[in-house]
Amino acid sequence: MRHSLGTRAANRPLRELFRLDSELSMTEAPLSTVNASRRDVASTIPLPRILVVEDDEDIARLIVMHLEDLNAELTHCDRGDDALQLARSESWDLMVLDLRLPGVGGLDICRQLREQGSITPILMLTAKSSELDRVLGLELGADDYLTKPFSPLELTARAKALLRRAGMTRQQTRSQENNAEDPPLELGPFSICDRTHRVTMNGDRIELTSREFDLLLHFAKQPGRVFRRSELLDEVWGYGHDGYEHTVNTHINRLRGKIEEDPGNPLYVSTVWGVGYRFQVEP
């Protein structure tokens, strides 16, 4: 269910929870009213909606405090089963999802949403030592991840990038529907429309997450070019870090699973050993 954060007499040291870039103060306002002043501003532009799923009160409060800088409508939930119900019943532009939750775990939430066709971007929060969880989360459909402790500035940057790349706010959706310019990119069996994030293969619709779509479009704009993993991180994810290169691998595997007849012997997205990946179609 929707949840407003209460106060605690003694909070744990914040430096144990977040890697702080500056001294931060905790707000005692209920989470449901933290960004009320922003929502009261008269505007015809709907705000992006972010669902924060985190059972640790201190971490959740800081996440909300920083994500409100994105001028978004924020909802917090501290149980996995409640979060899954909210994610299924309402439209969201981003989910910030902790993996260790009471009720349904974050990995199960991610898996169930992707199996049901949800393409809501998911930013996954994991413990520093949980590399297996990170890999599983990416395999199951998470778009990005952060390990605790993390910088609030990095959290905001990642969330902003996912919102921007997803193109899923109501304002963007309306403008896409009303704008008939920019025909789809036609390449072999693929038709890729950047305006609507719609992909068809041999006329059949393919449901891709925002990150999978970004990867495919990036490849398709430069067919035959070999991309190093670091290049894909910089150009598709918007950041480069050696520790995140397996993020590229898992998203490539997921993309292959949706467009390749035999993902183990890919026809379109091939591995160039020792270098990276190449996308090509028969002329």
Coordinates of C-alpha atoms in Angstrom, one line a residue:
M1 CA 0.0 0.0 0.0
R2 CA 1.0 3.6 -0.3
H3 CA 3.1 4.5 2.7
S4 CA 4.0 7.7 4.5
L5 CA 7.3 7.6 6.4
G6 CA 7.1 8.3 10.1
T7 CA 9.9 9.6 12.3
R8 CA 12.4 7.7 14.5
A9 CA 13.9 8.9 17.7
A10 CA 17.3 7.6 16.7
N11 CA 18.2 7.1 13.1
R12 CA 21.1 5.0 12.0
P13 CA 24.1 6.9 10.8
L14 CA 23.3 8.0 7.3
R15 CA 26.8 7.4 6.1
E16 CA 26.2 3.7 6.7
L17 CA 23.3 3.9 4.2
F18 CA 24.4 6.4 1.6
R19 CA 27.7 7.5 0.2
L20 CA 27.1 11.2 0.8
D21 CA 28.5 13.9 -1.5
S22 CA 27.6 16.6 1.0
E23 CA 26.0 17.0 4.4
L24 CA 22.3 16.2 4.2
S25 CA 19.5 16.8 6.7
M26 CA 16.6 14.4 7.2
T27 CA 13.1 15.9 6.6
E28 CA 10.4 14.9 9.1
A29 CA 7.5 15.6 6.7
P30 CA 5.4 12.6 5.7
L31 CA 6.5 11.2 2.4
S32 CA 3.1 11.7 0.9
T33 CA 3.4 15.5 1.4
V34 CA 7.1 15.9 0.6
N35 CA 6.6 17.2 -2.9
A36 CA 3.1 18.7 -2.4
S37 CA 4.2 22.2 -3.3
R38 CA 5.4 20.9 -6.6
R39 CA 2.1 19.2 -7.3
D40 CA 0.2 22.3 -6.4
V41 CA 1.8 24.3 -9.2
A42 CA -0.7 24.8 -12.0
S43 CA 0.5 23.0 -15.1
T44 CA -0.9 21.2 -18.1
I45 CA 2.2 18.9 -18.2
P46 CA 1.6 15.7 -16.2
L47 CA 4.5 14.9 -13.9
P48 CA 6.4 11.7 -14.3
R49 CA 5.3 9.1 -11.7
I50 CA 7.9 7.2 -9.7
L51 CA 7.2 4.3 -7.4
V52 CA 9.9 3.9 -4.7
V53 CA 9.9 0.4 -3.2
E54 CA 12.2 0.3 -0.2
D55 CA 11.5 -1.1 3.3
D56 CA 14.3 0.8 5.1
E57 CA 12.7 4.0 6.4
D58 CA 15.9 6.1 6.3
I59 CA 16.9 5.0 2.9
A60 CA 13.4 5.6 1.5
R61 CA 13.3 9.1 3.0
L62 CA 16.6 10.1 1.4
I63 CA 15.6 8.6 -2.0
V64 CA 12.4 10.6 -2.0
M65 CA 14.2 13.7 -0.9
H66 CA 16.5 13.6 -3.8
L67 CA 14.2 12.3 -6.5
E68 CA 11.7 15.2 -5.8
D69 CA 14.3 17.4 -7.5
L70 CA 13.2 15.7 -10.8
N71 CA 9.8 17.4 -10.3
A72 CA 8.1 14.0 -10.2
E73 CA 5.0 12.5 -8.4
L74 CA 6.5 10.1 -5.8
T75 CA 4.9 7.2 -4.1
H76 CA 6.6 5.0 -1.5
C77 CA 5.8 1.4 -0.7
D78 CA 7.6 -0.7 1.9
R79 CA 6.3 -4.2 1.1
G80 CA 6.8 -6.2 -2.1
D81 CA 3.3 -7.6 -2.4
D82 CA 1.8 -4.1 -2.1
A83 CA 4.3 -2.8 -4.6
L84 CA 3.4 -5.5 -7.1
Q85 CA -0.3 -4.6 -6.8
L86 CA 0.5 -0.9 -7.4
A87 CA 2.7 -1.7 -10.3
R88 CA 0.0 -3.8 -12.0
S89 CA -2.9 -1.5 -11.3
E90 CA -1.4 1.9 -12.1
S91 CA 0.9 3.5 -14.7
W92 CA 4.4 4.4 -13.7
D93 CA 7.3 6.1 -15.5
L94 CA 10.0 4.6 -13.2
M95 CA 10.2 2.1 -10.4
V96 CA 13.1 2.3 -7.9
L97 CA 13.1 -1.2 -6.5
D98 CA 15.0 -2.7 -3.6
L99 CA 15.6 -6.4 -3.8
R100 CA 15.3 -7.4 -0.1
L101 CA 11.7 -6.8 0.8
P102 CA 9.1 -8.2 3.1
G103 CA 6.4 -10.1 1.2
V104 CA 7.3 -10.6 -2.4
G105 CA 11.0 -10.1 -3.1
G106 CA 12.3 -7.6 -5.7
L107 CA 13.6 -10.3 -8.1
D108 CA 10.1 -11.8 -8.2
I109 CA 8.5 -8.4 -8.7
C110 CA 10.8 -7.8 -11.6
R111 CA 10.2 -11.2 -13.1
Q112 CA 6.4 -11.0 -12.8
L113 CA 6.2 -7.5 -14.3
R114 CA 8.3 -8.4 -17.3
E115 CA 6.4 -11.7 -17.9
Q116 CA 3.2 -9.6 -17.9
G117 CA 4.6 -7.3 -20.6
S118 CA 5.4 -4.3 -18.4
I119 CA 8.0 -2.0 -19.8
T120 CA 8.2 0.4 -16.9
P121 CA 11.9 1.2 -16.3
I122 CA 13.3 -0.5 -13.2
L123 CA 16.2 0.9 -11.2
M124 CA 17.3 -1.9 -8.9
L125 CA 18.9 -1.3 -5.5
T126 CA 21.2 -4.1 -4.2
A127 CA 23.6 -4.8 -1.4
K128 CA 27.3 -4.3 -2.3
S129 CA 28.1 -8.0 -1.9
S130 CA 25.1 -9.3 -3.9
E131 CA 26.6 -9.6 -7.4
L132 CA 24.5 -12.7 -8.1
D133 CA 21.3 -10.7 -7.3
R134 CA 22.4 -7.9 -9.6
V135 CA 23.1 -10.3 -12.5
L136 CA 19.7 -12.1 -11.9
G137 CA 17.9 -8.8 -11.7
L138 CA 19.3 -7.6 -15.1
E139 CA 18.5 -11.0 -16.6
L140 CA 15.0 -10.7 -15.4
G141 CA 14.5 -7.3 -16.9
A142 CA 15.9 -4.5 -14.7
D143 CA 17.2 -1.6 -16.7
D144 CA 19.9 -0.4 -14.3
Y145 CA 21.1 -0.9 -10.8
L146 CA 22.9 0.8 -7.9
T147 CA 24.7 -0.9 -5.0
K148 CA 24.4 0.4 -1.5
P149 CA 25.9 2.6 -0.3
F150 CA 25.5 4.9 -3.2
S151 CA 25.7 8.6 -4.0
P152 CA 22.3 10.5 -4.0
L153 CA 23.6 12.5 -6.9
E154 CA 24.3 9.2 -8.8
L155 CA 20.8 8.0 -7.9
T156 CA 19.3 11.2 -9.3
A157 CA 21.4 11.0 -12.5
R158 CA 20.4 7.4 -13.1
A159 CA 16.7 8.0 -12.5
K160 CA 16.8 11.1 -14.8
A161 CA 18.5 9.1 -17.5
L162 CA 15.9 6.3 -17.3
L163 CA 13.0 8.8 -17.4
R164 CA 14.5 10.6 -20.3
R165 CA 15.3 7.5 -22.4
A166 CA 12.1 5.8 -21.7
G167 CA 10.0 8.5 -23.3
M168 CA 7.1 7.3 -21.2
T169 CA 5.7 10.4 -19.6
R170 CA 2.2 11.4 -20.6
Q171 CA 3.4 14.6 -22.3
Q172 CA 5.8 12.7 -24.4
T173 CA 3.2 10.1 -25.3
R174 CA 0.7 12.7 -26.4
S175 CA 3.3 14.5 -28.5
Q176 CA 4.4 11.2 -30.1
E177 CA 0.8 10.4 -31.0
N178 CA 0.2 13.8 -32.5
N179 CA 3.5 14.0 -34.5
A180 CA 3.5 11.9 -37.6
E181 CA 7.0 12.9 -38.7
D182 CA 10.2 10.7 -38.6
P183 CA 9.2 7.4 -40.3
P184 CA 10.4 4.2 -38.7
L185 CA 13.9 2.9 -39.4
E186 CA 13.5 -0.1 -41.7
L187 CA 16.3 -2.6 -41.6
G188 CA 15.9 -6.2 -42.9
P189 CA 13.0 -7.7 -41.0
F190 CA 12.9 -4.9 -38.4
S191 CA 10.8 -1.7 -38.3
I192 CA 12.0 0.5 -35.4
C193 CA 10.1 3.7 -34.6
D194 CA 12.0 6.0 -32.3
R195 CA 9.0 8.3 -31.9
T196 CA 6.7 5.6 -30.4
H197 CA 9.3 3.1 -29.2
R198 CA 7.5 0.5 -31.3
V199 CA 9.5 -2.4 -32.9
T200 CA 8.1 -5.0 -35.3
M201 CA 9.9 -8.0 -36.8
N202 CA 8.4 -9.5 -39.9
G203 CA 5.3 -7.5 -39.1
D204 CA 5.0 -8.9 -35.6
R205 CA 5.2 -6.6 -32.6
I206 CA 8.2 -7.1 -30.2
E207 CA 7.8 -5.9 -26.6
L208 CA 11.1 -4.4 -25.5
T209 CA 12.0 -2.6 -22.3
S210 CA 13.3 0.9 -22.7
R211 CA 16.9 -0.2 -22.4
E212 CA 16.5 -3.1 -24.8
F213 CA 14.9 -0.6 -27.3
D214 CA 17.8 1.8 -26.8
L215 CA 20.3 -0.9 -27.5
L216 CA 18.5 -2.2 -30.6
L217 CA 18.1 1.3 -32.0
H218 CA 21.7 2.2 -31.4
F219 CA 22.8 -0.9 -33.2
A220 CA 20.4 -0.5 -36.1
K221 CA 21.6 3.1 -36.7
Q222 CA 25.1 1.8 -37.4
P223 CA 24.8 -1.7 -38.8
G224 CA 28.0 -3.6 -39.1
R225 CA 29.9 -1.5 -36.7
V226 CA 31.6 -3.3 -33.8
F227 CA 30.9 -1.7 -30.4
R228 CA 33.0 -2.2 -27.3
R229 CA 31.1 -2.7 -24.1
S230 CA 32.6 0.5 -22.7
E231 CA 31.2 2.4 -25.8
L232 CA 27.8 1.0 -25.3
L233 CA 27.8 2.0 -21.6
D234 CA 28.8 5.6 -22.6
E235 CA 26.5 5.9 -25.6
V236 CA 23.4 4.0 -24.4
W237 CA 23.6 4.0 -20.6
G238 CA 25.3 7.4 -20.5
Y239 CA 28.1 6.4 -18.1
G240 CA 31.2 4.2 -18.3
H241 CA 32.6 2.0 -15.6
D242 CA 34.4 -1.3 -15.9
G243 CA 32.3 -2.8 -13.1
Y244 CA 29.2 -2.3 -15.1
E245 CA 30.2 -4.1 -18.2
H246 CA 28.3 -7.2 -17.4
T247 CA 25.2 -5.0 -17.5
V248 CA 25.7 -4.8 -21.2
N249 CA 26.2 -8.6 -21.5
T250 CA 22.9 -9.3 -19.7
H251 CA 20.9 -6.8 -21.8
I252 CA 22.4 -8.2 -25.0
N253 CA 21.3 -11.7 -23.9
R254 CA 17.8 -10.5 -23.1
L255 CA 17.6 -8.7 -26.5
R256 CA 18.8 -11.8 -28.3
G257 CA 16.1 -13.8 -26.5
K258 CA 13.4 -11.6 -28.1
I259 CA 14.7 -11.2 -31.7
E260 CA 16.8 -14.3 -32.4
E261 CA 15.3 -17.6 -33.4
D262 CA 18.3 -19.3 -31.7
P263 CA 19.8 -17.0 -29.1
G264 CA 22.7 -19.3 -28.6
N265 CA 23.6 -18.9 -32.3
P266 CA 22.6 -15.3 -33.0
L267 CA 21.9 -14.1 -36.5
Y268 CA 21.6 -10.4 -35.9
V269 CA 23.5 -9.5 -32.7
S270 CA 26.8 -11.3 -32.9
T271 CA 29.8 -11.3 -30.5
V272 CA 33.1 -10.2 -31.8
W273 CA 35.4 -12.1 -29.4
G274 CA 37.8 -9.9 -27.5
V275 CA 36.1 -6.7 -28.8
G276 CA 32.4 -6.4 -28.3
Y277 CA 29.2 -6.7 -30.3
R278 CA 28.0 -6.1 -33.9
F279 CA 24.5 -5.8 -35.3
Q280 CA 23.9 -6.8 -38.9
V281 CA 21.2 -8.0 -41.2
E282 CA 21.3 -9.6 -44.7
P283 CA 21.0 -7.0 -47.5

